[in-house]
mmCIF file of C-alpha atoms and ligand atoms in Angstrom:
data_model
loop_
_atom_site.group_PDB
_atom_site.id
_atom_site.type_symbol
_atom_site.label_atom_id
_atom_site.label_comp_id
_atom_site.label_asym_id
_atom_site.label_seq_id
_atom_site.Cartn_x
_atom_site.Cartn_y
_atom_site.Cartn_z
ATOM 1 C CA MET F 1 15.779 9.333 -15.978
ATOM 2 C CA ASP F 2 14.591 7.456 -19.094
ATOM 3 C CA LEU F 3 12.158 5.601 -16.905
ATOM 4 C CA LEU F 4 10.860 8.904 -15.607
ATOM 5 C CA LEU F 5 10.339 10.230 -19.103
ATOM 6 C CA LEU F 6 8.506 7.095 -20.138
ATOM 7 C CA LEU F 7 6.306 7.354 -17.063
ATOM 8 C CA LEU F 8 5.597 10.986 -17.854
ATOM 9 C CA VAL F 9 4.460 10.127 -21.371
ATOM 10 C CA VAL F 10 2.281 7.263 -20.172
ATOM 11 C CA LEU F 11 0.689 9.452 -17.495
ATOM 12 C CA LEU F 12 0.064 12.249 -19.969
ATOM 13 C CA ALA F 13 -1.726 9.892 -22.296
ATOM 14 C CA ALA F 14 -3.689 8.144 -19.568
ATOM 15 C CA CYS F 15 -4.971 10.976 -17.385
ATOM 16 C CA CYS F 16 -7.470 12.122 -19.961
ATOM 17 C CA PRO F 17 -9.991 9.550 -21.143
ATOM 18 C CA ALA F 18 -10.330 9.129 -24.894
ATOM 19 C CA HIS F 19 -13.990 10.060 -24.534
ATOM 20 C CA GLY F 20 -13.252 13.596 -23.427
ATOM 21 C CA ALA F 21 -9.833 13.697 -24.999
ATOM 22 C CA TRP F 22 -8.228 16.983 -25.854
ATOM 23 C CA ASP F 23 -9.567 17.876 -29.175
ATOM 24 C CA GLY F 24 -7.552 20.419 -31.012
ATOM 25 C CA CYS F 25 -9.584 23.445 -29.868
ATOM 26 C CA GLY F 26 -6.302 24.534 -28.333
ATOM 27 C CA GLY F 27 -7.867 25.409 -25.001
ATOM 28 C CA SER F 28 -9.560 28.461 -26.438
ATOM 29 C CA CYS F 29 -13.128 29.650 -26.883
ATOM 30 C CA GLY F 30 -15.017 32.552 -28.380
ATOM 31 C CA LEU F 31 -12.581 33.020 -31.223
ATOM 32 C CA ARG F 32 -13.453 33.693 -34.845
ATOM 33 C CA PRO F 33 -10.398 32.463 -36.742
ATOM 34 C CA MET F 34 -11.795 33.646 -40.057
ATOM 35 C CA GLY F 35 -11.560 37.222 -38.703
ATOM 36 C CA PHE F 36 -14.400 39.570 -39.575
ATOM 37 C CA ARG F 37 -15.128 43.243 -39.555
ATOM 38 C CA TYR F 38 -18.624 43.554 -38.246
ATOM 39 C CA SER F 39 -21.318 44.713 -40.574
ATOM 40 C CA LYS F 40 -24.642 45.998 -39.296
ATOM 41 C CA SER F 41 -26.927 43.336 -40.608
ATOM 42 C CA ARG F 42 -30.045 41.623 -39.298
ATOM 43 C CA VAL F 43 -31.783 38.269 -38.806
ATOM 44 C CA VAL F 44 -35.294 39.538 -39.586
ATOM 45 C CA GLY F 45 -34.931 41.097 -43.037
ATOM 46 C CA GLY F 46 -31.342 40.002 -42.719
ATOM 47 C CA THR F 47 -27.960 39.689 -44.243
ATOM 48 C CA ASP F 48 -26.067 36.496 -44.904
ATOM 49 C CA ALA F 49 -23.229 35.589 -42.559
ATOM 50 C CA LEU F 50 -19.942 34.639 -44.169
ATOM 51 C CA PRO F 51 -18.626 31.080 -43.773
ATOM 52 C CA GLY F 52 -16.994 30.705 -40.357
ATOM 53 C CA ALA F 53 -18.461 33.990 -39.058
ATOM 54 C CA TRP F 54 -19.997 32.372 -35.947
ATOM 55 C CA PRO F 55 -18.049 29.118 -35.587
ATOM 56 C CA TRP F 56 -19.890 27.843 -32.477
ATOM 57 C CA VAL F 57 -23.376 28.021 -33.968
ATOM 58 C CA VAL F 58 -25.012 24.716 -34.940
ATOM 59 C CA SER F 59 -28.230 23.758 -36.692
ATOM 60 C CA ILE F 60 -30.361 21.115 -34.986
ATOM 61 C CA GLU F 61 -32.276 19.202 -37.617
ATOM 62 C CA ALA F 62 -35.065 16.658 -37.767
ATOM 63 C CA PRO F 63 -35.835 14.214 -40.585
ATOM 64 C CA LEU F 64 -38.461 15.396 -43.027
ATOM 65 C CA GLU F 65 -39.643 13.699 -46.222
ATOM 66 C CA GLY F 66 -36.389 12.070 -47.088
ATOM 67 C CA GLY F 67 -34.371 15.163 -46.178
ATOM 68 C CA THR F 68 -33.930 17.153 -43.000
ATOM 69 C CA ALA F 69 -35.490 20.312 -41.627
ATOM 70 C CA HIS F 70 -33.839 22.873 -39.394
ATOM 71 C CA ILE F 71 -35.694 23.089 -36.086
ATOM 72 C CA CYS F 72 -33.473 25.084 -33.748
ATOM 73 C CA GLY F 73 -30.102 26.661 -33.253
ATOM 74 C CA GLY F 74 -27.505 25.813 -30.626
ATOM 75 C CA SER F 75 -23.943 26.621 -29.576
ATOM 76 C CA LEU F 76 -20.927 24.402 -29.037
ATOM 77 C CA ILE F 77 -19.599 24.905 -25.506
ATOM 78 C CA SER F 78 -17.268 21.919 -25.576
ATOM 79 C CA PRO F 79 -16.356 19.536 -28.419
ATOM 80 C CA GLN F 80 -19.134 17.200 -27.326
ATOM 81 C CA TRP F 81 -21.780 19.497 -25.790
ATOM 82 C CA VAL F 82 -24.251 21.871 -27.411
ATOM 83 C CA LEU F 83 -26.149 24.459 -25.379
ATOM 84 C CA THR F 84 -29.635 25.152 -26.707
ATOM 85 C CA SER F 85 -33.187 25.873 -25.549
ATOM 86 C CA ALA F 86 -35.613 23.468 -23.878
ATOM 87 C CA GLN F 87 -38.599 24.449 -26.036
ATOM 88 C CA CYS F 88 -36.987 22.785 -29.064
ATOM 89 C CA PHE F 89 -37.557 19.347 -27.614
ATOM 90 C CA ILE F 90 -41.015 19.236 -26.117
ATOM 91 C CA GLU F 91 -42.153 17.000 -28.937
ATOM 92 C CA ALA F 92 -38.843 15.344 -29.700
ATOM 93 C CA ARG F 93 -39.295 11.753 -28.660
ATOM 94 C CA TYR F 94 -36.823 10.304 -31.100
ATOM 95 C CA ILE F 95 -33.557 12.016 -30.334
ATOM 96 C CA THR F 96 -31.721 9.387 -32.341
ATOM 97 C CA ALA F 97 -33.394 10.762 -35.475
ATOM 98 C CA LEU F 98 -32.106 14.300 -34.861
ATOM 99 C CA ARG F 99 -28.795 15.571 -36.137
ATOM 100 C CA VAL F 100 -26.537 18.460 -35.263
ATOM 101 C CA VAL F 101 -24.663 20.288 -38.015
ATOM 102 C CA ALA F 102 -21.570 22.302 -37.085
ATOM 103 C CA GLY F 103 -19.365 24.354 -39.391
ATOM 104 C CA ALA F 104 -22.184 25.236 -41.772
ATOM 105 C CA THR F 105 -23.544 28.486 -43.173
ATOM 106 C CA HIS F 106 -25.607 27.313 -46.134
ATOM 107 C CA LEU F 107 -27.893 24.549 -44.864
ATOM 108 C CA THR F 108 -28.877 23.154 -48.260
ATOM 109 C CA GLN F 109 -25.284 23.062 -49.487
ATOM 110 C CA LEU F 110 -23.142 21.760 -46.669
ATOM 111 C CA GLY F 111 -19.526 22.433 -47.517
ATOM 112 C CA PRO F 112 -16.565 20.197 -46.694
ATOM 113 C CA GLU F 113 -16.233 22.143 -43.418
ATOM 114 C CA ALA F 114 -19.550 20.823 -42.100
ATOM 115 C CA GLN F 115 -19.426 18.227 -39.334
ATOM 116 C CA VAL F 116 -22.603 16.249 -38.720
ATOM 117 C CA ARG F 117 -23.224 14.508 -35.406
ATOM 118 C CA SER F 118 -26.012 12.547 -33.746
ATOM 119 C CA ILE F 119 -27.274 13.135 -30.240
ATOM 120 C CA LYS F 120 -26.271 10.712 -27.521
ATOM 121 C CA ARG F 121 -28.027 12.424 -24.632
ATOM 122 C CA MET F 122 -30.499 15.258 -24.222
ATOM 123 C CA LEU F 123 -30.767 17.117 -20.912
ATOM 124 C CA VAL F 124 -33.731 19.474 -20.744
ATOM 125 C CA HIS F 125 -33.864 21.691 -17.636
ATOM 126 C CA GLN F 126 -35.918 19.875 -14.997
ATOM 127 C CA HIS F 127 -37.933 23.029 -14.225
ATOM 128 C CA TYR F 128 -38.578 24.173 -17.777
ATOM 129 C CA SER F 129 -42.105 25.548 -18.187
ATOM 130 C CA SER F 130 -43.564 25.731 -21.675
ATOM 131 C CA VAL F 131 -46.194 28.180 -20.373
ATOM 132 C CA THR F 132 -43.862 30.823 -18.929
ATOM 133 C CA GLN F 133 -40.679 29.761 -20.768
ATOM 134 C CA ARG F 134 -38.952 29.666 -17.415
ATOM 135 C CA ASN F 135 -35.630 27.769 -17.452
ATOM 136 C CA ASP F 136 -35.668 27.527 -21.242
ATOM 137 C CA ILE F 137 -32.334 25.755 -21.524
ATOM 138 C CA ALA F 138 -31.131 22.316 -22.607
ATOM 139 C CA LEU F 139 -27.909 20.466 -23.317
ATOM 140 C CA LEU F 140 -27.180 17.957 -26.059
ATOM 141 C CA GLU F 141 -24.343 15.511 -25.812
ATOM 142 C CA LEU F 142 -23.033 14.606 -29.244
ATOM 143 C CA ASP F 143 -22.215 11.028 -30.209
ATOM 144 C CA ARG F 144 -18.601 12.058 -30.763
ATOM 145 C CA PRO F 145 -16.649 15.312 -30.417
ATOM 146 C CA VAL F 146 -16.355 17.855 -33.201
ATOM 147 C CA GLN F 147 -12.934 18.808 -34.485
ATOM 148 C CA CYS F 148 -12.156 22.457 -34.013
ATOM 149 C CA ASN F 149 -10.858 24.374 -37.012
ATOM 150 C CA SER F 150 -11.418 27.761 -38.648
ATOM 151 C CA TYR F 151 -15.121 26.990 -39.096
ATOM 152 C CA VAL F 152 -15.796 25.165 -35.831
ATOM 153 C CA GLN F 153 -14.962 26.730 -32.467
ATOM 154 C CA LEU F 154 -16.358 26.732 -28.941
ATOM 155 C CA ALA F 155 -18.305 29.578 -27.341
ATOM 156 C CA CYS F 156 -17.203 30.906 -23.912
ATOM 157 C CA VAL F 157 -19.805 30.559 -21.157
ATOM 158 C CA PRO F 158 -19.415 33.324 -18.574
ATOM 159 C CA ASP F 159 -19.480 32.641 -14.860
ATOM 160 C CA ALA F 160 -20.848 35.099 -12.295
ATOM 161 C CA SER F 161 -17.774 37.338 -12.441
ATOM 162 C CA LEU F 162 -18.435 38.745 -15.922
ATOM 163 C CA ARG F 163 -20.371 42.026 -15.970
ATOM 164 C CA VAL F 164 -22.595 41.120 -18.896
ATOM 165 C CA SER F 165 -24.628 44.358 -18.845
ATOM 166 C CA GLU F 166 -21.470 46.329 -19.637
ATOM 167 C CA LEU F 167 -20.909 44.540 -22.939
ATOM 168 C CA THR F 168 -21.886 46.604 -25.949
ATOM 169 C CA ALA F 169 -20.928 44.700 -29.106
ATOM 170 C CA CYS F 170 -23.577 41.961 -29.129
ATOM 171 C CA TYR F 171 -24.753 39.768 -31.978
ATOM 172 C CA ILE F 172 -27.470 37.264 -32.776
ATOM 173 C CA SER F 173 -27.324 34.600 -35.461
ATOM 174 C CA GLY F 174 -29.570 31.863 -36.742
ATOM 175 C CA TRP F 175 -31.388 30.130 -39.551
ATOM 176 C CA GLY F 176 -34.806 31.247 -38.314
ATOM 177 C CA ALA F 177 -37.513 33.139 -40.177
ATOM 178 C CA ARG F 178 -36.385 36.298 -41.923
ATOM 179 C CA THR F 179 -39.750 37.994 -41.576
ATOM 180 C CA ALA F 180 -42.330 37.506 -38.842
ATOM 181 C CA ARG F 181 -45.056 36.687 -41.366
ATOM 182 C CA ALA F 182 -43.325 34.478 -43.902
ATOM 183 C CA GLY F 183 -42.116 31.833 -41.446
ATOM 184 C CA GLY F 184 -39.922 29.021 -42.712
ATOM 185 C CA SER F 185 -36.192 29.142 -42.178
ATOM 186 C CA ALA F 186 -33.318 30.795 -43.937
ATOM 187 C CA TYR F 187 -30.926 28.666 -45.950
ATOM 188 C CA VAL F 188 -27.999 30.918 -45.202
ATOM 189 C CA LEU F 189 -27.101 31.800 -41.614
ATOM 190 C CA GLN F 190 -28.300 35.302 -40.744
ATOM 191 C CA GLU F 191 -26.589 37.664 -38.335
ATOM 192 C CA ALA F 192 -27.382 40.966 -36.665
ATOM 193 C CA GLN F 193 -25.980 43.357 -34.112
ATOM 194 C CA VAL F 194 -28.264 44.009 -31.147
ATOM 195 C CA ARG F 195 -28.169 45.979 -27.902
ATOM 196 C CA LEU F 196 -28.710 44.542 -24.460
ATOM 197 C CA ILE F 197 -31.805 46.092 -22.905
ATOM 198 C CA ASP F 198 -32.081 46.686 -19.169
ATOM 199 C CA THR F 199 -34.442 44.161 -17.549
ATOM 200 C CA ARG F 200 -36.343 46.914 -15.715
ATOM 201 C CA VAL F 201 -37.053 48.672 -19.006
ATOM 202 C CA CYS F 202 -37.939 45.352 -20.648
ATOM 203 C CA ASN F 203 -40.405 44.559 -17.857
ATOM 204 C CA SER F 204 -42.060 47.974 -17.858
ATOM 205 C CA SER F 205 -45.551 48.792 -19.120
ATOM 206 C CA GLY F 206 -45.740 49.000 -22.901
ATOM 207 C CA TRP F 207 -42.926 46.411 -23.007
ATOM 208 C CA TYR F 208 -43.213 42.936 -21.452
ATOM 209 C CA ARG F 209 -45.007 44.011 -18.253
ATOM 210 C CA GLY F 210 -43.336 41.706 -15.744
ATOM 211 C CA ALA F 211 -42.987 38.610 -17.953
ATOM 212 C CA ILE F 212 -39.169 38.786 -17.922
ATOM 213 C CA HIS F 213 -37.530 36.617 -15.260
ATOM 214 C CA SER F 214 -34.295 37.404 -13.499
ATOM 215 C CA HIS F 215 -32.606 34.694 -15.563
ATOM 216 C CA ASN F 216 -33.552 36.379 -18.856
ATOM 217 C CA ILE F 217 -31.751 38.951 -20.962
ATOM 218 C CA CYS F 218 -33.609 41.230 -23.371
ATOM 219 C CA ALA F 219 -31.797 42.263 -26.529
ATOM 220 C CA GLY F 220 -32.784 44.143 -29.664
ATOM 221 C CA TYR F 221 -33.903 47.738 -30.240
ATOM 222 C CA PRO F 222 -36.677 49.809 -28.615
ATOM 223 C CA GLN F 223 -37.993 50.651 -32.072
ATOM 224 C CA GLY F 224 -37.854 46.982 -33.209
ATOM 225 C CA GLY F 225 -36.865 46.117 -36.771
ATOM 226 C CA ILE F 226 -33.988 43.783 -35.920
ATOM 227 C CA ASP F 227 -34.602 40.598 -33.953
ATOM 228 C CA THR F 228 -34.403 36.837 -33.785
ATOM 229 C CA CYS F 229 -37.547 35.001 -34.894
ATOM 230 C CA GLN F 230 -39.117 31.542 -35.160
ATOM 231 C CA GLY F 231 -36.450 28.920 -35.802
ATOM 232 C CA ASP F 232 -33.731 30.934 -34.066
ATOM 233 C CA SER F 233 -34.509 29.417 -30.672
ATOM 234 C CA GLY F 234 -31.582 27.796 -28.954
ATOM 235 C CA GLY F 235 -29.111 29.875 -30.948
ATOM 236 C CA PRO F 236 -26.517 32.255 -29.529
ATOM 237 C CA LEU F 237 -26.620 35.816 -28.278
ATOM 238 C CA VAL F 238 -22.918 36.643 -28.056
ATOM 239 C CA CYS F 239 -21.067 39.765 -26.950
ATOM 240 C CA GLN F 240 -17.494 40.683 -27.629
ATOM 241 C CA ASP F 241 -15.313 40.977 -24.548
ATOM 242 C CA LYS F 242 -14.614 44.576 -23.548
ATOM 243 C CA SER F 243 -10.901 44.353 -23.947
ATOM 244 C CA ALA F 244 -10.104 41.382 -26.140
ATOM 245 C CA ASP F 245 -11.056 39.899 -29.449
ATOM 246 C CA TYR F 246 -13.237 37.011 -28.365
ATOM 247 C CA PHE F 247 -16.899 36.448 -27.669
ATOM 248 C CA TRP F 248 -18.985 35.434 -24.677
ATOM 249 C CA LEU F 249 -22.093 33.344 -25.135
ATOM 250 C CA VAL F 250 -24.345 35.449 -22.896
ATOM 251 C CA GLY F 251 -27.783 34.226 -24.009
ATOM 252 C CA VAL F 252 -29.739 31.418 -25.618
ATOM 253 C CA THR F 253 -32.553 32.576 -27.925
ATOM 254 C CA SER F 254 -35.834 31.884 -26.147
ATOM 255 C CA TRP F 255 -38.926 33.900 -27.074
ATOM 256 C CA GLY F 256 -40.485 37.195 -28.099
ATOM 257 C CA MET F 257 -43.893 38.631 -28.843
ATOM 258 C CA GLY F 258 -44.014 38.485 -32.617
ATOM 259 C CA CYS F 259 -40.658 39.338 -34.148
ATOM 260 C CA ALA F 260 -38.897 42.675 -34.422
ATOM 261 C CA ARG F 261 -41.817 44.654 -32.969
ATOM 262 C CA ALA F 262 -41.254 47.926 -31.140
ATOM 263 C CA ARG F 263 -40.820 47.490 -27.361
ATOM 264 C CA LYS F 264 -41.022 43.688 -27.821
ATOM 265 C CA PRO F 265 -37.355 42.723 -28.124
ATOM 266 C CA GLY F 266 -35.975 39.196 -28.184
ATOM 267 C CA VAL F 267 -35.852 37.398 -24.827
ATOM 268 C CA TYR F 268 -32.837 35.192 -24.121
ATOM 269 C CA THR F 269 -31.976 32.731 -21.371
ATOM 270 C CA SER F 270 -28.952 34.032 -19.459
ATOM 271 C CA THR F 271 -26.144 31.474 -19.691
ATOM 272 C CA GLN F 272 -24.367 33.129 -16.767
ATOM 273 C CA HIS F 273 -27.352 32.350 -14.568
ATOM 274 C CA PHE F 274 -27.168 28.672 -15.525
ATOM 275 C CA TYR F 275 -23.376 28.343 -15.365
ATOM 276 C CA ASP F 276 -23.448 25.994 -12.348
ATOM 277 C CA TRP F 277 -26.304 23.994 -13.824
ATOM 278 C CA ILE F 278 -24.279 23.510 -17.008
ATOM 279 C CA LEU F 279 -21.239 22.357 -15.037
ATOM 280 C CA ALA F 280 -23.311 19.970 -12.941
ATOM 281 C CA GLN F 281 -25.115 18.439 -15.920
ATOM 282 C CA THR F 282 -22.138 18.019 -18.204
ATOM 283 C CA GLY F 283 -19.410 17.276 -15.686
ATOM 284 C CA LEU F 284 -17.282 19.845 -17.528
ATOM 285 C CA ARG F 285 -14.849 21.754 -15.380
ATOM 286 C CA PRO F 286 -13.762 25.386 -15.529
ATOM 287 C CA ALA F 287 -10.315 25.533 -17.093
ATOM 288 C CA VAL F 288 -8.910 27.414 -14.116
ATOM 289 C CA THR F 289 -9.789 26.720 -10.493
ATOM 290 C CA THR F 290 -11.362 29.383 -8.292
ATOM 291 C CA THR F 291 -8.064 30.073 -6.548
ATOM 292 C CA ALA F 292 -6.788 31.572 -9.790
ATOM 293 C CA ARG F 293 -9.742 33.974 -9.986
ATOM 294 C CA PRO F 294 -9.227 37.727 -9.720
ATOM 295 C CA GLN F 295 -8.499 38.704 -6.141
ATOM 296 C CA PRO F 296 -10.804 41.208 -4.387
ATOM 297 C CA ALA F 297 -7.820 43.530 -4.114
ATOM 298 C CA PHE F 298 -8.039 44.138 -7.839
ATOM 299 C CA THR F 299 -11.678 45.131 -7.954
ATOM 300 C CA SER F 300 -11.010 48.693 -6.813
ATOM 301 C CA THR F 301 -9.073 49.371 -9.997
ATOM 302 C CA PRO F 302 -11.376 48.045 -12.691
ATOM 303 C CA ALA F 303 -9.082 49.012 -15.540
ATOM 304 C CA GLN F 304 -6.324 46.815 -14.193
ATOM 305 C CA ARG F 305 -8.510 44.045 -12.926
ATOM 306 C CA PRO F 306 -7.488 40.803 -14.615
ATOM 307 C CA ARG F 307 -10.311 39.980 -16.949
ATOM 308 C CA PRO F 308 -11.746 36.550 -17.531
ATOM 309 C CA THR F 309 -10.072 35.294 -20.658
ATOM 310 C CA PRO F 310 -11.136 32.485 -22.952
ATOM 311 C CA THR F 311 -8.692 30.284 -21.164
ATOM 312 C CA ALA F 312 -9.849 31.318 -17.699
ATOM 313 C CA ALA F 313 -13.226 32.068 -16.150
ATOM 314 C CA GLY F 314 -15.594 30.994 -18.836
ATOM 315 C CA ARG F 315 -13.866 28.144 -20.490
ATOM 316 C CA LEU F 316 -15.352 24.790 -19.771
ATOM 317 C CA THR F 317 -13.054 21.923 -20.378
ATOM 318 C CA PRO F 318 -13.789 18.244 -20.471
ATOM 319 C CA CYS F 319 -10.195 17.604 -19.612
ATOM 320 C CA PRO F 320 -7.101 19.527 -18.523
ATOM 321 C CA SER F 321 -5.097 20.870 -21.441
ATOM 322 C CA PRO F 322 -1.831 19.065 -22.260
ATOM 323 C CA ALA F 323 0.080 22.098 -20.988
ATOM 324 C CA GLN F 324 -1.838 22.038 -17.708
ATOM 325 C CA LYS F 325 -1.224 18.301 -17.322
ATOM 326 C CA LEU F 326 2.477 18.768 -17.967
ATOM 327 C CA ARG F 327 2.649 21.604 -15.415
ATOM 328 C CA ASP F 328 0.834 19.481 -12.818
ATOM 329 C CA LEU F 329 3.174 16.579 -13.408
ATOM 330 C CA LEU F 330 6.326 18.660 -13.339
ATOM 331 C CA THR F 331 5.395 20.191 -9.992
ATOM 332 C CA ARG F 332 5.038 16.677 -8.598
ATOM 333 C CA LEU F 333 8.294 15.434 -10.109
ATOM 334 C CA PRO F 334 10.561 16.082 -7.075
ATOM 335 C CA GLU F 335 8.087 14.177 -4.920
ATOM 336 C CA PHE F 336 8.188 11.303 -7.403
ATOM 337 C CA VAL F 337 12.000 11.229 -7.467
ATOM 338 C CA ARG F 338 12.069 11.089 -3.673
ATOM 339 C CA PHE F 339 9.602 8.249 -3.849
ATOM 340 C CA LEU F 340 11.876 6.361 -6.294
ATOM 341 C CA ARG F 341 14.816 6.884 -3.937
ATOM 342 C CA GLY F 342 12.773 5.258 -1.233
ATOM 343 C CA GLU F 343 12.409 8.459 0.772
ATOM 344 C CA LYS F 344 9.269 9.332 2.647
ATOM 345 C CA VAL F 345 6.807 11.404 0.616
HETATM 346 N N1 LIG N 1 -39.377 30.794 -29.805
HETATM 347 C C1 LIG N 1 -38.841 31.189 -31.055
HETATM 348 C C2 LIG N 1 -38.450 29.983 -31.891
HETATM 349 O O1 LIG N 1 -39.208 29.091 -31.990
HETATM 350 C C3 LIG N 1 -37.760 32.205 -30.948
HETATM 351 C C4 LIG N 1 -38.381 33.473 -30.876
HETATM 352 C C5 LIG N 1 -37.521 34.637 -30.771
HETATM 353 N N2 LIG N 1 -38.443 35.685 -30.983
HETATM 354 C C6 LIG N 1 -38.141 36.952 -30.959
HETATM 355 N N3 LIG N 1 -39.051 37.814 -31.225
HETATM 356 N N4 LIG N 1 -36.946 37.322 -30.702
HETATM 357 O O2 LIG N 1 -37.464 29.914 -32.553
#
């Protein structure tokens, strides 16, 4: 039996490569360990976010006169992958010069919680169009994984089963411009609550008149006033799950006509629409296989339908969790014992 135990330990250690090794995020996503009551604040004309308020948001920075300048936002979807927008990188030829800052709120005074990484690989969507902003999505692979803690967490990417339009508690965050005219970027992360706006309304006359694609989400207010703005691109549009205390990354900040104008809300790239693209590009795997998905039998009783949880539908994992690995191994143990006894397996 000792031999078995030893084998178990060796297998546990070996079946996950160090590169994508389990990281201490505990198999969760969308959580805000610092715990906040939501205030109604805004990005344009905004209010400062508290440290750890949006633990998946990162600042993508470029070198500038001896220092660095914030160019775009992004969201951690795994310890080594950041989801962001394609438009941030049309001129970025030197990805090695860029850096990604996680765990920060105040960009000019990075606290001890900040984790700075370089970019190993940049994957811009192959059909991104800078004219129409179609497929405005990109992935950055970090040089090494971030460590999850109270200030650094992963966002949950929803697959097709989440009914995004039913989510009501949605928030934007970023270091972008605080007024449409002033430009520049905020030093302190700004946050705001927004509403998802029906695509038909968003595409109607007086609004965006057909410029919104099926893979976009509009969010903001019909009367304007609260919106993302220049420098917020790539950052998260998140919505709280309907029945639990975690957040879905539903959109990536993409574009808008001006900022915070009436009937010209922010336009976001739908992450749900690009779920398969993200999986294919990163090689990440959903934490739970499709066989564990809600059965059709449940759909007639929506209230009881098992919901996607941070550890199910939307969680992308570079590696099975230790618990999952142990479960897999234990189920195969009898087979292994029979093998040791020389029986047929
Ligand atoms: N493309 C912009 C950027 O460079 C983001 C614009 C968002 N605009 C808006 N009105 N919501 O950061």
